[in-house]
Amino acid sequence: MSGRPGPAELAEAPQPPIEVTVVIEIPRGSFLKRGSTGHIDFVSPLPCPFNYGSVPTHIGLEGDLLDAVVLGPRIAAGTQVRALAWGAVTLTDRGMSDDKLVCSATPLSTEQRRDVLRFFRFYARCKGWLNLWRRRPGRNACEGWIEAERALARARPRSDDWIGPPVDF
């Protein structure tokens, strides 16, 4: 996929948003990348441009909690927020697909969608270099934009016996 989003990826989302609960793990502006269990994955040289967290009721395709980014002002780590998911970005990390809901209080503008896609394309390249350094093989890429409803349908409800992701991130 090219580095520049195409018109189909940037068109207004035809579906109404889906309301989800998101627990913030990485506040906007943070340099620490934490996973859903609180473990520090890495220290980034660049601050996170979004509030990054997860939907605690659903497991994503790679076996960890379903990821979500929340646009807007910084939200403290550990805060639980109700958010509207307007779409999602699919990221491949070490060959595992991982949807990330994109949430905002208002519909996303074309520019906001472009910025989110640009970030995740850059993030996939950086994560690829980190995985190479860590000797963790597999493809890394941003696969583009999908509807929030599709991402939620691809996730599975979290069971009471879930103890964390099956692989190290």
PDB file of C-alpha atoms in Angstrom:
ATOM      1  CA  MET A   1       0.000   0.000   0.000  1.00  0.00           C
ATOM      2  CA  SER A   2       1.374   3.434  -0.858  1.00  0.00           C
ATOM      3  CA  GLY A   3       2.234   6.017   1.777  1.00  0.00           C
ATOM      4  CA  ARG A   4      -0.536   8.341   0.577  1.00  0.00           C
ATOM      5  CA  PRO A   5      -4.171   7.502   1.382  1.00  0.00           C
ATOM      6  CA  GLY A   6      -6.444   7.231  -1.651  1.00  0.00           C
ATOM      7  CA  PRO A   7      -9.829   8.966  -2.042  1.00  0.00           C
ATOM      8  CA  ALA A   8     -11.775   5.847  -0.999  1.00  0.00           C
ATOM      9  CA  GLU A   9      -9.905   5.744   2.315  1.00  0.00           C
ATOM     10  CA  LEU A  10     -10.639   9.395   3.005  1.00  0.00           C
ATOM     11  CA  ALA A  11     -14.322   9.544   2.028  1.00  0.00           C
ATOM     12  CA  GLU A  12     -16.722  10.281   4.846  1.00  0.00           C
ATOM     13  CA  ALA A  13     -17.698   7.186   6.826  1.00  0.00           C
ATOM     14  CA  PRO A  14     -21.171   6.070   5.676  1.00  0.00           C
ATOM     15  CA  GLN A  15     -21.952   4.201   8.904  1.00  0.00           C
ATOM     16  CA  PRO A  16     -23.102   5.872  12.125  1.00  0.00           C
ATOM     17  CA  PRO A  17     -20.550   5.704  14.944  1.00  0.00           C
ATOM     18  CA  ILE A  18     -20.465   2.922  17.508  1.00  0.00           C
ATOM     19  CA  GLU A  19     -20.245   3.881  21.181  1.00  0.00           C
ATOM     20  CA  VAL A  20     -17.530   1.977  23.075  1.00  0.00           C
ATOM     21  CA  THR A  21     -15.794   2.181  26.425  1.00  0.00           C
ATOM     22  CA  VAL A  22     -12.051   2.811  26.114  1.00  0.00           C
ATOM     23  CA  VAL A  23      -9.465   2.591  28.901  1.00  0.00           C
ATOM     24  CA  ILE A  24      -6.590   4.974  28.151  1.00  0.00           C
ATOM     25  CA  GLU A  25      -3.161   3.305  28.386  1.00  0.00           C
ATOM     26  CA  ILE A  26      -1.040   5.982  26.677  1.00  0.00           C
ATOM     27  CA  PRO A  27      -2.066   9.628  27.046  1.00  0.00           C
ATOM     28  CA  ARG A  28      -1.594  11.952  24.095  1.00  0.00           C
ATOM     29  CA  GLY A  29       1.972  13.300  24.231  1.00  0.00           C
ATOM     30  CA  SER A  30       3.401  10.328  26.144  1.00  0.00           C
ATOM     31  CA  PHE A  31       6.715   8.715  25.167  1.00  0.00           C
ATOM     32  CA  LEU A  32       6.030   5.402  26.954  1.00  0.00           C
ATOM     33  CA  LYS A  33       4.277   2.702  24.887  1.00  0.00           C
ATOM     34  CA  ARG A  34       2.422   0.411  27.289  1.00  0.00           C
ATOM     35  CA  GLY A  35       0.418  -2.676  26.487  1.00  0.00           C
ATOM     36  CA  SER A  36      -3.002  -3.623  27.846  1.00  0.00           C
ATOM     37  CA  THR A  37      -1.401  -5.365  30.845  1.00  0.00           C
ATOM     38  CA  GLY A  38       0.533  -2.192  31.785  1.00  0.00           C
ATOM     39  CA  HIS A  39       3.911  -3.589  30.707  1.00  0.00           C
ATOM     40  CA  ILE A  40       6.174  -1.060  28.942  1.00  0.00           C
ATOM     41  CA  ASP A  41       6.662  -2.185  25.337  1.00  0.00           C
ATOM     42  CA  PHE A  42       9.150   0.545  24.414  1.00  0.00           C
ATOM     43  CA  VAL A  43      10.133   4.175  24.932  1.00  0.00           C
ATOM     44  CA  SER A  44       9.404   6.163  21.792  1.00  0.00           C
ATOM     45  CA  PRO A  45      11.634   8.964  20.509  1.00  0.00           C
ATOM     46  CA  LEU A  46       8.423  10.737  19.437  1.00  0.00           C
ATOM     47  CA  PRO A  47       5.345  11.537  21.535  1.00  0.00           C
ATOM     48  CA  CYS A  48       2.114   9.677  20.804  1.00  0.00           C
ATOM     49  CA  PRO A  49      -0.190  12.032  18.846  1.00  0.00           C
ATOM     50  CA  PHE A  50      -3.386  10.400  20.176  1.00  0.00           C
ATOM     51  CA  ASN A  51      -4.805   9.029  23.401  1.00  0.00           C
ATOM     52  CA  TYR A  52      -4.222   5.302  22.941  1.00  0.00           C
ATOM     53  CA  GLY A  53      -6.031   2.580  24.790  1.00  0.00           C
ATOM     54  CA  SER A  54      -8.208  -0.480  24.504  1.00  0.00           C
ATOM     55  CA  VAL A  55     -11.787  -1.687  24.661  1.00  0.00           C
ATOM     56  CA  PRO A  56     -11.751  -3.945  27.752  1.00  0.00           C
ATOM     57  CA  THR A  57     -14.769  -5.989  26.642  1.00  0.00           C
ATOM     58  CA  HIS A  58     -13.290  -7.262  23.349  1.00  0.00           C
ATOM     59  CA  ILE A  59     -10.242  -9.210  22.158  1.00  0.00           C
ATOM     60  CA  GLY A  60      -8.703  -8.171  18.846  1.00  0.00           C
ATOM     61  CA  LEU A  61      -7.499 -10.430  16.058  1.00  0.00           C
ATOM     62  CA  GLU A  62      -3.999 -10.846  17.540  1.00  0.00           C
ATOM     63  CA  GLY A  63      -5.305 -12.007  20.944  1.00  0.00           C
ATOM     64  CA  ASP A  64      -4.868  -8.773  22.905  1.00  0.00           C
ATOM     65  CA  LEU A  65      -7.583  -6.287  23.904  1.00  0.00           C
ATOM     66  CA  LEU A  66      -9.084  -4.416  20.942  1.00  0.00           C
ATOM     67  CA  ASP A  67      -7.075  -1.224  20.449  1.00  0.00           C
ATOM     68  CA  ALA A  68      -8.599   2.244  20.196  1.00  0.00           C
ATOM     69  CA  VAL A  69      -7.290   5.756  19.692  1.00  0.00           C
ATOM     70  CA  VAL A  70      -9.245   8.707  21.037  1.00  0.00           C
ATOM     71  CA  LEU A  71      -8.713  12.028  19.277  1.00  0.00           C
ATOM     72  CA  GLY A  72      -8.872  15.257  21.231  1.00  0.00           C
ATOM     73  CA  PRO A  73      -7.210  16.676  24.335  1.00  0.00           C
ATOM     74  CA  ARG A  74      -4.886  14.603  26.520  1.00  0.00           C
ATOM     75  CA  ILE A  75      -6.654  12.054  28.758  1.00  0.00           C
ATOM     76  CA  ALA A  76      -4.861  10.643  31.815  1.00  0.00           C
ATOM     77  CA  ALA A  77      -3.686   7.022  31.810  1.00  0.00           C
ATOM     78  CA  GLY A  78      -6.203   4.692  33.445  1.00  0.00           C
ATOM     79  CA  THR A  79      -9.176   6.912  32.597  1.00  0.00           C
ATOM     80  CA  GLN A  80     -12.214   5.069  31.284  1.00  0.00           C
ATOM     81  CA  VAL A  81     -14.120   7.053  28.642  1.00  0.00           C
ATOM     82  CA  ARG A  82     -17.219   6.481  26.535  1.00  0.00           C
ATOM     83  CA  ALA A  83     -16.226   7.283  22.960  1.00  0.00           C
ATOM     84  CA  LEU A  84     -17.708   7.221  19.473  1.00  0.00           C
ATOM     85  CA  ALA A  85     -15.823   4.980  17.026  1.00  0.00           C
ATOM     86  CA  TRP A  86     -16.095   6.403  13.491  1.00  0.00           C
ATOM     87  CA  GLY A  87     -13.876   3.827  11.801  1.00  0.00           C
ATOM     88  CA  ALA A  88     -10.765   1.750  12.332  1.00  0.00           C
ATOM     89  CA  VAL A  89      -7.294   1.224  10.945  1.00  0.00           C
ATOM     90  CA  THR A  90      -5.952  -2.272  10.376  1.00  0.00           C
ATOM     91  CA  LEU A  91      -2.289  -2.702  11.251  1.00  0.00           C
ATOM     92  CA  THR A  92      -0.200  -5.795  10.592  1.00  0.00           C
ATOM     93  CA  ASP A  93       2.512  -6.334  13.221  1.00  0.00           C
ATOM     94  CA  ARG A  94       4.826  -9.349  12.787  1.00  0.00           C
ATOM     95  CA  GLY A  95       2.251 -10.846  10.414  1.00  0.00           C
ATOM     96  CA  MET A  96      -0.649 -10.521  12.889  1.00  0.00           C
ATOM     97  CA  SER A  97      -3.614  -8.295  11.990  1.00  0.00           C
ATOM     98  CA  ASP A  98      -4.692  -5.792  14.612  1.00  0.00           C
ATOM     99  CA  ASP A  99      -7.640  -3.394  14.224  1.00  0.00           C
ATOM    100  CA  LYS A 100      -7.537  -0.039  15.996  1.00  0.00           C
ATOM    101  CA  LEU A 101     -10.823   1.802  16.489  1.00  0.00           C
ATOM    102  CA  VAL A 102     -10.601   5.531  15.785  1.00  0.00           C
ATOM    103  CA  CYS A 103     -12.763   7.513  18.212  1.00  0.00           C
ATOM    104  CA  SER A 104     -13.752  11.155  18.448  1.00  0.00           C
ATOM    105  CA  ALA A 105     -16.555  13.218  19.936  1.00  0.00           C
ATOM    106  CA  THR A 106     -17.441  14.451  16.436  1.00  0.00           C
ATOM    107  CA  PRO A 107     -17.234  12.924  12.934  1.00  0.00           C
ATOM    108  CA  LEU A 108     -13.691  12.836  11.575  1.00  0.00           C
ATOM    109  CA  SER A 109     -12.740  15.309   8.895  1.00  0.00           C
ATOM    110  CA  THR A 110     -10.900  14.136   5.792  1.00  0.00           C
ATOM    111  CA  GLU A 111      -7.760  15.742   7.227  1.00  0.00           C
ATOM    112  CA  GLN A 112      -8.096  13.862  10.533  1.00  0.00           C
ATOM    113  CA  ARG A 113      -8.516  10.536   8.716  1.00  0.00           C
ATOM    114  CA  ARG A 114      -5.488  11.351   6.555  1.00  0.00           C
ATOM    115  CA  ASP A 115      -3.434  12.177   9.667  1.00  0.00           C
ATOM    116  CA  VAL A 116      -4.455   8.931  11.414  1.00  0.00           C
ATOM    117  CA  LEU A 117      -3.551   6.844   8.359  1.00  0.00           C
ATOM    118  CA  ARG A 118      -0.266   8.725   7.909  1.00  0.00           C
ATOM    119  CA  PHE A 119       0.634   8.087  11.555  1.00  0.00           C
ATOM    120  CA  PHE A 120      -0.116   4.355  11.386  1.00  0.00           C
ATOM    121  CA  ARG A 121       1.839   3.954   8.138  1.00  0.00           C
ATOM    122  CA  PHE A 122       4.814   5.626   9.824  1.00  0.00           C
ATOM    123  CA  TYR A 123       4.254   3.585  13.004  1.00  0.00           C
ATOM    124  CA  ALA A 124       4.214   0.310  11.013  1.00  0.00           C
ATOM    125  CA  ARG A 125       7.589   1.169   9.461  1.00  0.00           C
ATOM    126  CA  CYS A 126       9.076   2.067  12.849  1.00  0.00           C
ATOM    127  CA  LYS A 127       7.646  -1.056  14.464  1.00  0.00           C
ATOM    128  CA  GLY A 128       9.153  -3.095  11.625  1.00  0.00           C
ATOM    129  CA  TRP A 129      12.611  -1.718  12.459  1.00  0.00           C
ATOM    130  CA  LEU A 130      12.053  -2.363  16.182  1.00  0.00           C
ATOM    131  CA  ASN A 131      10.933  -5.932  15.472  1.00  0.00           C
ATOM    132  CA  LEU A 132      13.973  -6.493  13.254  1.00  0.00           C
ATOM    133  CA  TRP A 133      16.227  -5.257  16.072  1.00  0.00           C
ATOM    134  CA  ARG A 134      14.369  -7.516  18.532  1.00  0.00           C
ATOM    135  CA  ARG A 135      14.676 -10.448  16.078  1.00  0.00           C
ATOM    136  CA  ARG A 136      10.907 -10.811  15.842  1.00  0.00           C
ATOM    137  CA  PRO A 137      10.134 -11.764  12.226  1.00  0.00           C
ATOM    138  CA  GLY A 138       7.000 -10.994  10.260  1.00  0.00           C
ATOM    139  CA  ARG A 139       5.423  -8.396   8.008  1.00  0.00           C
ATOM    140  CA  ASN A 140       4.611  -4.916   9.340  1.00  0.00           C
ATOM    141  CA  ALA A 141       2.223  -2.606   7.455  1.00  0.00           C
ATOM    142  CA  CYS A 142      -0.783  -0.336   7.725  1.00  0.00           C
ATOM    143  CA  GLU A 143      -3.544  -2.016   5.721  1.00  0.00           C
ATOM    144  CA  GLY A 144      -5.831   1.031   5.632  1.00  0.00           C
ATOM    145  CA  TRP A 145      -9.225   2.179   6.851  1.00  0.00           C
ATOM    146  CA  ILE A 146     -12.240  -0.032   7.614  1.00  0.00           C
ATOM    147  CA  GLU A 147     -15.613   0.649   9.204  1.00  0.00           C
ATOM    148  CA  ALA A 148     -15.803   0.531  13.006  1.00  0.00           C
ATOM    149  CA  GLU A 149     -18.631  -1.987  12.789  1.00  0.00           C
ATOM    150  CA  ARG A 150     -16.401  -4.384  10.806  1.00  0.00           C
ATOM    151  CA  ALA A 151     -13.536  -4.064  13.297  1.00  0.00           C
ATOM    152  CA  LEU A 152     -15.874  -4.744  16.216  1.00  0.00           C
ATOM    153  CA  ALA A 153     -17.402  -7.732  14.386  1.00  0.00           C
ATOM    154  CA  ARG A 154     -13.915  -9.189  13.814  1.00  0.00           C
ATOM    155  CA  ALA A 155     -13.123  -8.926  17.534  1.00  0.00           C
ATOM    156  CA  ARG A 156     -14.503 -11.430  20.026  1.00  0.00           C
ATOM    157  CA  PRO A 157     -16.064 -10.780  23.430  1.00  0.00           C
ATOM    158  CA  ARG A 158     -13.576 -11.021  26.275  1.00  0.00           C
ATOM    159  CA  SER A 159     -14.142 -13.993  28.542  1.00  0.00           C
ATOM    160  CA  ASP A 160     -13.535 -13.995  32.290  1.00  0.00           C
ATOM    161  CA  ASP A 161     -10.565 -16.348  31.881  1.00  0.00           C
ATOM    162  CA  TRP A 162      -8.556 -14.022  29.582  1.00  0.00           C
ATOM    163  CA  ILE A 163      -5.179 -13.372  31.260  1.00  0.00           C
ATOM    164  CA  GLY A 164      -3.403 -11.351  28.601  1.00  0.00           C
ATOM    165  CA  PRO A 165      -2.087 -11.525  25.072  1.00  0.00           C
ATOM    166  CA  PRO A 166      -0.656 -14.852  23.852  1.00  0.00           C
ATOM    167  CA  VAL A 167       2.503 -13.208  22.452  1.00  0.00           C
ATOM    168  CA  ASP A 168       4.930 -10.526  23.638  1.00  0.00           C
ATOM    169  CA  PHE A 169       4.522  -7.163  21.982  1.00  0.00           C
TER     170      PHE A 169
END
